[in-house]
PDB file of C-alpha atoms and ligand atoms in Angstrom:
ATOM      1  CA  MET V   1       0.000   0.000   0.000  1.00  0.00           C
ATOM      2  CA  ARG V   2       1.302   3.482  -0.893  1.00  0.00           C
ATOM      3  CA  ILE V   3       1.479   5.703   2.188  1.00  0.00           C
ATOM      4  CA  PRO V   4       0.913   9.363   1.189  1.00  0.00           C
ATOM      5  CA  CYS V   5       3.836  11.428   2.488  1.00  0.00           C
ATOM      6  CA  SER V   6       3.894  15.235   2.869  1.00  0.00           C
ATOM      7  CA  LEU V   7       6.819  17.478   3.745  1.00  0.00           C
ATOM      8  CA  THR V   8       6.736  21.016   5.126  1.00  0.00           C
ATOM      9  CA  ILE V   9       9.741  23.346   4.968  1.00  0.00           C
ATOM     10  CA  ALA V  10       8.976  26.240   7.319  1.00  0.00           C
ATOM     11  CA  GLY V  11       9.546  28.067  10.594  1.00  0.00           C
ATOM     12  CA  THR V  12       8.262  26.999  13.999  1.00  0.00           C
ATOM     13  CA  ASP V  13       5.495  28.231  16.290  1.00  0.00           C
ATOM     14  CA  PRO V  14       5.911  26.951  19.854  1.00  0.00           C
ATOM     15  CA  SER V  15       2.317  28.015  20.625  1.00  0.00           C
ATOM     16  CA  GLY V  16       1.197  25.421  18.070  1.00  0.00           C
ATOM     17  CA  GLY V  17      -1.154  27.443  15.859  1.00  0.00           C
ATOM     18  CA  ALA V  18       0.998  28.301  12.848  1.00  0.00           C
ATOM     19  CA  GLY V  19       4.197  27.211  11.078  1.00  0.00           C
ATOM     20  CA  ILE V  20       5.582  23.665  11.229  1.00  0.00           C
ATOM     21  CA  GLN V  21       3.342  22.724  14.147  1.00  0.00           C
ATOM     22  CA  ALA V  22       0.121  23.664  12.308  1.00  0.00           C
ATOM     23  CA  ASP V  23       1.344  21.891   9.178  1.00  0.00           C
ATOM     24  CA  LEU V  24       2.095  18.604  10.957  1.00  0.00           C
ATOM     25  CA  LYS V  25      -1.259  18.664  12.780  1.00  0.00           C
ATOM     26  CA  THR V  26      -3.004  19.213   9.460  1.00  0.00           C
ATOM     27  CA  PHE V  27      -1.103  16.427   7.663  1.00  0.00           C
ATOM     28  CA  GLN V  28      -2.003  14.056  10.502  1.00  0.00           C
ATOM     29  CA  GLU V  29      -5.731  14.921  10.374  1.00  0.00           C
ATOM     30  CA  ILE V  30      -5.845  14.342   6.625  1.00  0.00           C
ATOM     31  CA  LYS V  31      -3.927  11.076   6.960  1.00  0.00           C
ATOM     32  CA  SER V  32      -0.810  12.016   5.081  1.00  0.00           C
ATOM     33  CA  TYR V  33       2.439  10.981   6.770  1.00  0.00           C
ATOM     34  CA  GLY V  34       3.987  14.274   7.952  1.00  0.00           C
ATOM     35  CA  MET V  35       7.651  15.286   7.720  1.00  0.00           C
ATOM     36  CA  SER V  36       9.243  18.654   8.488  1.00  0.00           C
ATOM     37  CA  VAL V  37      12.380  20.624   7.690  1.00  0.00           C
ATOM     38  CA  ILE V  38      12.903  23.652   9.939  1.00  0.00           C
ATOM     39  CA  THR V  39      14.189  26.940   8.512  1.00  0.00           C
ATOM     40  CA  SER V  40      13.940  29.219  11.565  1.00  0.00           C
ATOM     41  CA  VAL V  41      13.079  28.763  15.212  1.00  0.00           C
ATOM     42  CA  VAL V  42      10.556  31.466  16.067  1.00  0.00           C
ATOM     43  CA  ALA V  43       9.646  32.460  19.623  1.00  0.00           C
ATOM     44  CA  GLN V  44       6.017  33.462  19.092  1.00  0.00           C
ATOM     45  CA  ASN V  45       2.553  33.066  20.541  1.00  0.00           C
ATOM     46  CA  THR V  46      -0.949  34.402  19.933  1.00  0.00           C
ATOM     47  CA  THR V  47       0.192  37.965  20.678  1.00  0.00           C
ATOM     48  CA  GLY V  48       3.071  38.149  18.191  1.00  0.00           C
ATOM     49  CA  VAL V  49       6.711  37.285  17.577  1.00  0.00           C
ATOM     50  CA  GLN V  50       9.166  37.716  20.454  1.00  0.00           C
ATOM     51  CA  ALA V  51      12.431  36.463  18.872  1.00  0.00           C
ATOM     52  CA  VAL V  52      13.728  34.598  15.813  1.00  0.00           C
ATOM     53  CA  HIS V  53      16.763  32.380  15.263  1.00  0.00           C
ATOM     54  CA  HIS V  54      17.526  31.438  11.659  1.00  0.00           C
ATOM     55  CA  LEU V  55      19.209  28.058  11.320  1.00  0.00           C
ATOM     56  CA  PRO V  56      22.500  27.924   9.384  1.00  0.00           C
ATOM     57  CA  VAL V  57      21.921  27.278   5.674  1.00  0.00           C
ATOM     58  CA  GLU V  58      24.143  24.187   5.886  1.00  0.00           C
ATOM     59  CA  ILE V  59      21.822  22.491   8.388  1.00  0.00           C
ATOM     60  CA  LEU V  60      18.847  23.372   6.181  1.00  0.00           C
ATOM     61  CA  ARG V  61      20.623  21.600   3.281  1.00  0.00           C
ATOM     62  CA  ASN V  62      21.435  18.646   5.556  1.00  0.00           C
ATOM     63  CA  GLN V  63      17.782  18.274   6.603  1.00  0.00           C
ATOM     64  CA  LEU V  64      16.572  18.386   2.986  1.00  0.00           C
ATOM     65  CA  GLU V  65      19.134  15.743   2.042  1.00  0.00           C
ATOM     66  CA  SER V  66      18.141  13.549   5.020  1.00  0.00           C
ATOM     67  CA  ILE V  67      14.590  13.458   3.717  1.00  0.00           C
ATOM     68  CA  SER V  68      15.179  13.098  -0.006  1.00  0.00           C
ATOM     69  CA  SER V  69      17.891  10.440   0.379  1.00  0.00           C
ATOM     70  CA  ASP V  70      15.603   8.178   2.382  1.00  0.00           C
ATOM     71  CA  MET V  71      11.915   9.096   2.419  1.00  0.00           C
ATOM     72  CA  PRO V  72       9.229   9.275  -0.271  1.00  0.00           C
ATOM     73  CA  ILE V  73       7.790  12.777  -0.849  1.00  0.00           C
ATOM     74  CA  HIS V  74       4.397  12.849  -2.575  1.00  0.00           C
ATOM     75  CA  ALA V  75       3.849  16.608  -2.058  1.00  0.00           C
ATOM     76  CA  PHE V  76       5.688  19.389  -0.221  1.00  0.00           C
ATOM     77  CA  LYS V  77       5.088  22.952   0.900  1.00  0.00           C
ATOM     78  CA  THR V  78       7.178  25.891   1.957  1.00  0.00           C
ATOM     79  CA  GLY V  79       6.193  28.524   4.496  1.00  0.00           C
ATOM     80  CA  MET V  80       8.539  30.981   6.192  1.00  0.00           C
ATOM     81  CA  ILE V  81      11.907  31.127   4.395  1.00  0.00           C
ATOM     82  CA  ALA V  82      13.698  34.072   5.956  1.00  0.00           C
ATOM     83  CA  SER V  83      16.665  34.744   3.711  1.00  0.00           C
ATOM     84  CA  LYS V  84      17.832  34.620   0.120  1.00  0.00           C
ATOM     85  CA  GLU V  85      20.502  32.057   1.031  1.00  0.00           C
ATOM     86  CA  MET V  86      17.859  29.698   2.430  1.00  0.00           C
ATOM     87  CA  MET V  87      15.690  30.197  -0.652  1.00  0.00           C
ATOM     88  CA  LYS V  88      18.653  29.356  -2.834  1.00  0.00           C
ATOM     89  CA  ALA V  89      19.337  26.121  -0.900  1.00  0.00           C
ATOM     90  CA  ILE V  90      15.698  25.110  -1.407  1.00  0.00           C
ATOM     91  CA  ALA V  91      15.724  26.080  -5.106  1.00  0.00           C
ATOM     92  CA  ASP V  92      18.871  23.937  -5.603  1.00  0.00           C
ATOM     93  CA  TRP V  93      17.128  20.987  -3.919  1.00  0.00           C
ATOM     94  CA  ILE V  94      13.729  21.155  -5.662  1.00  0.00           C
ATOM     95  CA  PRO V  95      14.861  19.527  -8.954  1.00  0.00           C
ATOM     96  CA  GLU V  96      15.750  16.383  -6.947  1.00  0.00           C
ATOM     97  CA  VAL V  97      12.077  15.896  -6.097  1.00  0.00           C
ATOM     98  CA  SER V  98       9.280  15.167  -8.505  1.00  0.00           C
ATOM     99  CA  ALA V  99       6.225  16.038  -6.457  1.00  0.00           C
ATOM    100  CA  PRO V 100       3.702  18.901  -6.372  1.00  0.00           C
ATOM    101  CA  TYR V 101       5.065  22.002  -4.625  1.00  0.00           C
ATOM    102  CA  VAL V 102       2.691  24.274  -2.658  1.00  0.00           C
ATOM    103  CA  MET V 103       4.254  27.661  -1.886  1.00  0.00           C
ATOM    104  CA  ASP V 104       2.741  29.730   0.933  1.00  0.00           C
ATOM    105  CA  PRO V 105       4.621  32.996   0.329  1.00  0.00           C
ATOM    106  CA  VAL V 106       4.772  33.907   4.018  1.00  0.00           C
ATOM    107  CA  MET V 107       6.030  37.461   4.535  1.00  0.00           C
ATOM    108  CA  VAL V 108       4.416  38.916   7.655  1.00  0.00           C
ATOM    109  CA  ALA V 109       2.779  37.183  10.661  1.00  0.00           C
ATOM    110  CA  GLN V 110      -0.826  38.033  11.405  1.00  0.00           C
ATOM    111  CA  SER V 111       0.461  40.134  14.306  1.00  0.00           C
ATOM    112  CA  GLY V 112       2.243  42.352  11.740  1.00  0.00           C
ATOM    113  CA  ASP V 113       5.733  41.062  12.598  1.00  0.00           C
ATOM    114  CA  PRO V 114       7.922  40.556   9.496  1.00  0.00           C
ATOM    115  CA  LEU V 115       8.995  36.937   8.948  1.00  0.00           C
ATOM    116  CA  ILE V 116      11.288  37.328   5.929  1.00  0.00           C
ATOM    117  CA  GLU V 117      13.978  39.831   5.050  1.00  0.00           C
ATOM    118  CA  GLU V 118      12.801  42.696   2.869  1.00  0.00           C
ATOM    119  CA  GLU V 119      15.389  42.075   0.132  1.00  0.00           C
ATOM    120  CA  SER V 120      14.616  38.355  -0.150  1.00  0.00           C
ATOM    121  CA  ARG V 121      11.054  39.062  -1.368  1.00  0.00           C
ATOM    122  CA  THR V 122      12.316  39.698  -4.887  1.00  0.00           C
ATOM    123  CA  TRP V 123      14.251  36.453  -4.843  1.00  0.00           C
ATOM    124  CA  LEU V 124      11.181  34.556  -3.622  1.00  0.00           C
ATOM    125  CA  ARG V 125       9.155  35.986  -6.518  1.00  0.00           C
ATOM    126  CA  ASP V 126      11.731  35.637  -9.288  1.00  0.00           C
ATOM    127  CA  GLN V 127      13.643  32.467  -8.415  1.00  0.00           C
ATOM    128  CA  LEU V 128      11.493  30.261  -6.191  1.00  0.00           C
ATOM    129  CA  LEU V 129       7.910  30.993  -7.236  1.00  0.00           C
ATOM    130  CA  PRO V 130       8.353  29.626 -10.800  1.00  0.00           C
ATOM    131  CA  PHE V 131       8.972  26.167  -9.265  1.00  0.00           C
ATOM    132  CA  ALA V 132       5.601  26.232  -7.451  1.00  0.00           C
ATOM    133  CA  SER V 133       2.782  23.993  -8.659  1.00  0.00           C
ATOM    134  CA  VAL V 134       0.513  26.376  -6.767  1.00  0.00           C
ATOM    135  CA  VAL V 135       1.225  29.534  -4.766  1.00  0.00           C
ATOM    136  CA  THR V 136      -1.215  30.689  -2.053  1.00  0.00           C
ATOM    137  CA  PRO V 137      -0.838  34.425  -1.303  1.00  0.00           C
ATOM    138  CA  ASN V 138      -3.218  36.382   0.896  1.00  0.00           C
ATOM    139  CA  ILE V 139      -4.104  39.831  -0.453  1.00  0.00           C
ATOM    140  CA  PRO V 140      -1.120  41.764   1.020  1.00  0.00           C
ATOM    141  CA  GLU V 141       1.242  39.052  -0.289  1.00  0.00           C
ATOM    142  CA  ALA V 142      -0.359  39.118  -3.767  1.00  0.00           C
ATOM    143  CA  GLU V 143      -0.037  42.922  -3.745  1.00  0.00           C
ATOM    144  CA  ASP V 144       3.624  42.606  -2.867  1.00  0.00           C
ATOM    145  CA  LEU V 145       4.261  39.977  -5.561  1.00  0.00           C
ATOM    146  CA  LEU V 146       2.585  42.041  -8.290  1.00  0.00           C
ATOM    147  CA  GLY V 147       3.398  45.545  -7.008  1.00  0.00           C
ATOM    148  CA  LYS V 148      -0.214  46.765  -7.177  1.00  0.00           C
ATOM    149  CA  LYS V 149      -3.295  47.242  -5.010  1.00  0.00           C
ATOM    150  CA  ILE V 150      -5.999  44.563  -4.775  1.00  0.00           C
ATOM    151  CA  GLU V 151      -9.296  46.005  -3.550  1.00  0.00           C
ATOM    152  CA  THR V 152     -12.114  43.960  -5.066  1.00  0.00           C
ATOM    153  CA  THR V 153     -12.933  40.363  -5.944  1.00  0.00           C
ATOM    154  CA  GLU V 154     -12.328  41.287  -9.619  1.00  0.00           C
ATOM    155  CA  ASP V 155      -8.822  42.496  -8.688  1.00  0.00           C
ATOM    156  CA  MET V 156      -8.236  39.177  -6.887  1.00  0.00           C
ATOM    157  CA  GLN V 157      -9.121  37.172  -9.994  1.00  0.00           C
ATOM    158  CA  ILE V 158      -6.861  39.283 -12.204  1.00  0.00           C
ATOM    159  CA  ALA V 159      -4.059  38.893  -9.639  1.00  0.00           C
ATOM    160  CA  ALA V 160      -4.493  35.100  -9.538  1.00  0.00           C
ATOM    161  CA  GLU V 161      -4.183  34.996 -13.321  1.00  0.00           C
ATOM    162  CA  GLU V 162      -1.183  37.364 -13.467  1.00  0.00           C
ATOM    163  CA  ILE V 163       0.769  35.413 -10.836  1.00  0.00           C
ATOM    164  CA  VAL V 164       0.658  32.520 -13.300  1.00  0.00           C
ATOM    165  CA  THR V 165       1.018  34.350 -16.623  1.00  0.00           C
ATOM    166  CA  LYS V 166       3.506  37.037 -15.547  1.00  0.00           C
ATOM    167  CA  LEU V 167       5.401  35.448 -12.649  1.00  0.00           C
ATOM    168  CA  GLY V 168       5.411  31.824 -13.795  1.00  0.00           C
ATOM    169  CA  ALA V 169       3.730  29.807 -11.014  1.00  0.00           C
ATOM    170  CA  GLY V 170       1.866  26.688 -12.193  1.00  0.00           C
ATOM    171  CA  ALA V 171      -1.328  27.883 -10.476  1.00  0.00           C
ATOM    172  CA  SER V 172      -2.262  30.580  -8.009  1.00  0.00           C
ATOM    173  CA  LEU V 173      -4.796  30.749  -5.162  1.00  0.00           C
ATOM    174  CA  VAL V 174      -5.443  34.317  -3.965  1.00  0.00           C
ATOM    175  CA  LYS V 175      -7.104  34.210  -0.523  1.00  0.00           C
ATOM    176  CA  GLY V 176      -9.728  36.727   0.499  1.00  0.00           C
ATOM    177  CA  GLY V 177      -9.448  36.619   4.275  1.00  0.00           C
ATOM    178  CA  HIS V 178      -8.401  40.279   4.236  1.00  0.00           C
ATOM    179  CA  LEU V 179     -11.421  41.564   2.236  1.00  0.00           C
ATOM    180  CA  ASN V 180     -14.843  42.320   3.703  1.00  0.00           C
ATOM    181  CA  GLY V 181     -17.873  40.210   2.856  1.00  0.00           C
ATOM    182  CA  LYS V 182     -17.742  36.488   2.191  1.00  0.00           C
ATOM    183  CA  ALA V 183     -14.465  34.596   2.704  1.00  0.00           C
ATOM    184  CA  VAL V 184     -13.876  33.942  -0.987  1.00  0.00           C
ATOM    185  CA  ASP V 185     -10.659  32.671  -2.596  1.00  0.00           C
ATOM    186  CA  PHE V 186      -9.849  32.460  -6.323  1.00  0.00           C
ATOM    187  CA  LEU V 187      -7.743  29.772  -7.970  1.00  0.00           C
ATOM    188  CA  PHE V 188      -6.331  30.241 -11.465  1.00  0.00           C
ATOM    189  CA  ASP V 189      -5.159  26.819 -12.615  1.00  0.00           C
ATOM    190  CA  GLY V 190      -3.466  27.991 -15.804  1.00  0.00           C
ATOM    191  CA  ASP V 191      -6.686  27.582 -17.732  1.00  0.00           C
ATOM    192  CA  LYS V 192      -9.569  29.095 -15.810  1.00  0.00           C
ATOM    193  CA  ILE V 193     -10.668  30.723 -12.556  1.00  0.00           C
ATOM    194  CA  HIS V 194     -12.361  28.647  -9.838  1.00  0.00           C
ATOM    195  CA  SER V 195     -13.887  30.274  -6.764  1.00  0.00           C
ATOM    196  CA  PHE V 196     -14.159  28.839  -3.253  1.00  0.00           C
ATOM    197  CA  SER V 197     -16.480  30.642  -0.923  1.00  0.00           C
ATOM    198  CA  ALA V 198     -17.503  30.346   2.738  1.00  0.00           C
ATOM    199  CA  GLU V 199     -19.431  32.456   5.242  1.00  0.00           C
ATOM    200  CA  ARG V 200     -17.183  34.883   7.108  1.00  0.00           C
ATOM    201  CA  ILE V 201     -16.898  33.751  10.742  1.00  0.00           C
ATOM    202  CA  GLU V 202     -16.735  36.508  13.361  1.00  0.00           C
ATOM    203  CA  THR V 203     -13.638  35.652  15.367  1.00  0.00           C
ATOM    204  CA  LYS V 204     -10.257  37.066  16.308  1.00  0.00           C
ATOM    205  CA  ASN V 205      -8.802  33.547  16.406  1.00  0.00           C
ATOM    206  CA  LEU V 206      -7.182  33.334  12.980  1.00  0.00           C
ATOM    207  CA  HIS V 207      -3.585  32.564  13.917  1.00  0.00           C
ATOM    208  CA  GLY V 208      -2.174  30.130  11.380  1.00  0.00           C
ATOM    209  CA  THR V 209      -5.103  29.979   8.924  1.00  0.00           C
ATOM    210  CA  GLY V 210      -2.806  30.416   5.913  1.00  0.00           C
ATOM    211  CA  CYS V 211      -0.394  27.708   7.129  1.00  0.00           C
ATOM    212  CA  THR V 212      -3.264  25.304   7.812  1.00  0.00           C
ATOM    213  CA  TYR V 213      -4.888  25.898   4.410  1.00  0.00           C
ATOM    214  CA  SER V 214      -1.685  25.358   2.409  1.00  0.00           C
ATOM    215  CA  ALA V 215      -0.787  22.297   4.509  1.00  0.00           C
ATOM    216  CA  ALA V 216      -4.221  20.806   3.791  1.00  0.00           C
ATOM    217  CA  ILE V 217      -3.749  21.396   0.041  1.00  0.00           C
ATOM    218  CA  THR V 218      -0.351  19.665   0.277  1.00  0.00           C
ATOM    219  CA  ALA V 219      -1.815  16.687   2.134  1.00  0.00           C
ATOM    220  CA  TYR V 220      -4.654  16.217  -0.373  1.00  0.00           C
ATOM    221  CA  LEU V 221      -2.215  16.513  -3.291  1.00  0.00           C
ATOM    222  CA  SER V 222      -0.062  13.814  -1.664  1.00  0.00           C
ATOM    223  CA  GLN V 223      -3.131  11.580  -1.930  1.00  0.00           C
ATOM    224  CA  ASP V 224      -3.265  12.224  -5.682  1.00  0.00           C
ATOM    225  CA  CYS V 225      -6.277  14.572  -5.572  1.00  0.00           C
ATOM    226  CA  ASP V 226      -6.333  16.967  -8.505  1.00  0.00           C
ATOM    227  CA  LEU V 227      -5.676  20.605  -7.619  1.00  0.00           C
ATOM    228  CA  VAL V 228      -9.283  21.876  -7.760  1.00  0.00           C
ATOM    229  CA  GLN V 229     -10.475  19.001  -5.581  1.00  0.00           C
ATOM    230  CA  ALA V 230      -7.549  19.517  -3.167  1.00  0.00           C
ATOM    231  CA  VAL V 231      -8.358  23.232  -2.752  1.00  0.00           C
ATOM    232  CA  ASP V 232     -12.081  22.527  -2.376  1.00  0.00           C
ATOM    233  CA  GLN V 233     -11.505  19.982   0.399  1.00  0.00           C
ATOM    234  CA  SER V 234      -8.918  22.226   2.059  1.00  0.00           C
ATOM    235  CA  LYS V 235     -11.348  25.166   2.077  1.00  0.00           C
ATOM    236  CA  HIS V 236     -13.790  22.970   4.028  1.00  0.00           C
ATOM    237  CA  PHE V 237     -10.967  21.938   6.353  1.00  0.00           C
ATOM    238  CA  VAL V 238      -9.849  25.506   7.131  1.00  0.00           C
ATOM    239  CA  THR V 239     -13.405  26.865   7.431  1.00  0.00           C
ATOM    240  CA  ALA V 240     -14.280  24.152   9.970  1.00  0.00           C
ATOM    241  CA  ALA V 241     -11.013  24.891  11.815  1.00  0.00           C
ATOM    242  CA  ILE V 242     -11.908  28.604  12.015  1.00  0.00           C
ATOM    243  CA  ARG V 243     -15.541  27.895  12.963  1.00  0.00           C
ATOM    244  CA  SER V 244     -14.462  26.030  16.086  1.00  0.00           C
ATOM    245  CA  SER V 245     -11.216  27.907  16.716  1.00  0.00           C
ATOM    246  CA  PHE V 246      -9.855  28.029  20.249  1.00  0.00           C
ATOM    247  CA  ASN V 247     -10.116  31.032  22.509  1.00  0.00           C
ATOM    248  CA  ILE V 248      -6.757  30.345  24.125  1.00  0.00           C
ATOM    249  CA  GLY V 249      -3.898  32.793  24.552  1.00  0.00           C
ATOM    250  CA  SER V 250      -4.584  36.499  24.949  1.00  0.00           C
ATOM    251  CA  GLY V 251      -4.161  37.448  21.280  1.00  0.00           C
ATOM    252  CA  SER V 252      -5.298  35.905  18.001  1.00  0.00           C
ATOM    253  CA  GLY V 253      -5.991  32.306  19.056  1.00  0.00           C
ATOM    254  CA  PRO V 254      -5.305  29.147  17.038  1.00  0.00           C
ATOM    255  CA  THR V 255      -7.717  27.257  14.795  1.00  0.00           C
ATOM    256  CA  ASN V 256      -9.037  23.791  15.596  1.00  0.00           C
ATOM    257  CA  HIS V 257      -7.230  21.263  13.442  1.00  0.00           C
ATOM    258  CA  TRP V 258      -9.504  18.386  14.472  1.00  0.00           C
ATOM    259  CA  ALA V 259     -12.742  20.264  13.680  1.00  0.00           C
ATOM    260  CA  ILE V 260     -13.440  18.490  10.393  1.00  0.00           C
ATOM    261  CA  ARG V 261     -13.129  15.104  12.140  1.00  0.00           C
ATOM    262  CA  GLU V 262     -15.723  16.150  14.738  1.00  0.00           C
ATOM    263  CA  GLU V 263     -18.023  17.548  12.044  1.00  0.00           C
ATOM    264  CA  ALA V 264     -17.839  14.204  10.271  1.00  0.00           C
ATOM    265  CA  GLY V 265     -18.981  12.546  13.502  1.00  0.00           C
ATOM    266  CA  HIS V 266     -15.687  10.779  14.300  1.00  0.00           C
ATOM    267  CA  LYS V 267     -15.171  12.141  17.782  1.00  0.00           C
TER     268      LYS V 267
HETATM  269  N1  ATP E   1     -13.121  35.265   9.362  1.00  0.00           N
HETATM  270  C1  ATP E   1     -13.035  34.288   8.457  1.00  0.00           C
HETATM  271  N2  ATP E   1     -14.070  33.452   8.263  1.00  0.00           N
HETATM  272  C2  ATP E   1     -14.018  32.446   7.361  1.00  0.00           C
HETATM  273  N3  ATP E   1     -12.928  32.198   6.594  1.00  0.00           N
HETATM  274  C3  ATP E   1     -11.857  33.002   6.733  1.00  0.00           C
HETATM  275  C4  ATP E   1     -11.840  34.090   7.657  1.00  0.00           C
HETATM  276  N4  ATP E   1     -10.638  34.724   7.581  1.00  0.00           N
HETATM  277  C5  ATP E   1      -9.920  34.046   6.656  1.00  0.00           C
HETATM  278  N5  ATP E   1     -10.645  33.029   6.127  1.00  0.00           N
HETATM  279  C6  ATP E   1     -10.212  32.048   5.135  1.00  0.00           C
HETATM  280  O1  ATP E   1      -9.047  31.434   5.667  1.00  0.00           O
HETATM  281  C7  ATP E   1      -8.138  31.124   4.615  1.00  0.00           C
HETATM  282  C8  ATP E   1      -6.820  31.868   4.879  1.00  0.00           C
HETATM  283  O2  ATP E   1      -6.970  33.168   4.359  1.00  0.00           O
HETATM  284  P1  ATP E   1      -6.221  34.518   4.703  1.00  0.00           P
HETATM  285  O3  ATP E   1      -6.576  35.491   3.639  1.00  0.00           O
HETATM  286  O4  ATP E   1      -6.555  34.896   6.109  1.00  0.00           O
HETATM  287  O5  ATP E   1      -4.720  34.162   4.503  1.00  0.00           O
HETATM  288  P2  ATP E   1      -3.554  34.084   5.521  1.00  0.00           P
HETATM  289  O6  ATP E   1      -2.324  33.754   4.762  1.00  0.00           O
HETATM  290  O7  ATP E   1      -3.938  33.126   6.584  1.00  0.00           O
HETATM  291  O8  ATP E   1      -3.485  35.485   6.154  1.00  0.00           O
HETATM  292  P3  ATP E   1      -2.986  35.793   7.639  1.00  0.00           P
HETATM  293  O9  ATP E   1      -1.571  36.204   7.466  1.00  0.00           O
HETATM  294  O10 ATP E   1      -3.907  36.873   8.095  1.00  0.00           O
HETATM  295  O11 ATP E   1      -3.128  34.559   8.498  1.00  0.00           O
HETATM  296  C9  ATP E   1      -8.864  31.559   3.328  1.00  0.00           C
HETATM  297  O12 ATP E   1      -9.606  30.469   2.830  1.00  0.00           O
HETATM  298  C10 ATP E   1      -9.786  32.657   3.813  1.00  0.00           C
HETATM  299  O13 ATP E   1     -10.867  32.848   2.918  1.00  0.00           O
HETATM  300  C1  MP5 E   2       6.677  30.230  11.486  1.00  0.00           C
HETATM  301  C2  MP5 E   2       5.475  30.945  10.997  1.00  0.00           C
HETATM  302  N1  MP5 E   2       5.091  30.797   9.725  1.00  0.00           N
HETATM  303  C3  MP5 E   2       3.995  31.448   9.275  1.00  0.00           C
HETATM  304  C4  MP5 E   2       3.270  32.268  10.097  1.00  0.00           C
HETATM  305  C5  MP5 E   2       2.082  33.006   9.551  1.00  0.00           C
HETATM  306  O1  MP5 E   2       0.905  32.644  10.148  1.00  0.00           O
HETATM  307  P1  MP5 E   2      -0.150  33.787  10.537  1.00  0.00           P
HETATM  308  O2  MP5 E   2      -0.069  34.820   9.444  1.00  0.00           O
HETATM  309  O3  MP5 E   2      -1.466  33.123  10.536  1.00  0.00           O
HETATM  310  O4  MP5 E   2       0.295  34.299  11.865  1.00  0.00           O
HETATM  311  C6  MP5 E   2       3.704  32.408  11.426  1.00  0.00           C
HETATM  312  N2  MP5 E   2       3.051  33.185  12.300  1.00  0.00           N
HETATM  313  N3  MP5 E   2       4.810  31.739  11.847  1.00  0.00           N
END
């Protein structure tokens, strides 16, 4: 039997809501065997980021090699990649792997704390993004990638298309968490636009929603779902996680990664 295997390459969140921790919880819930390569150790919680330690690029390379020399990878994602040197190590490694690549172009934490160096944003866009099977920017990230404002759902659809046609990603999912109205996201798959919509849930507990969503897409892709199906199922996963998010910590609390299991009646 083939065991679906997913890998996340990202930073940590000791409070468990975002980063590597959120990704592994999500992989586990979706029944994809979870593996992780750490880029930076981040001291953070629901209130924000307190300190960051970037791992040496050599140990990042070593971790990537440990996985690809021994373990199957059926899909992988990247989250926080702080520096150009780390991005380069990942870009050098990607051709060794033939699996779908989900890029969450993490730039700033929900608290507003920057997670990647200003000058590495250009490198992320020009050198790493073209490897992505799908890239999942929120609105501020899509604005940064394209250098223009996104204010309406029409702008979001144009942005999704341009991230593919102008920047070279395989597909692009622009997420609407930062717009008012319904929580609607648009996927351009290289051919057409697909929309994924959910009721907006009134909550401050949104820490790690982007990480959870992209991890779910990765896990479903590892199970050989096609992209539209993977995004559709992941939208249900993240919406359920937000709907029963946890009011813990004094800031923006974490989402509930086991919510979809409870909704399905498997308590
Ligand atoms: N209040 C909400 N109710 C329902 N769905 C939401 C809500 N906020 C965000 N979402 C959904 O959660 C997913 C993540 O979207 P979002 O735009 O927040 O990206 P993000 O990368 O998580 O941003 P952030 O940096 O704020 O965490 C998307 O599917 C979005 O539509
Ligand atoms: C290590 C790491 N990666 C990503 C995020 C973004 O998550 P959010 O924007 O929901 O805080 C984060 N806070 N920490």
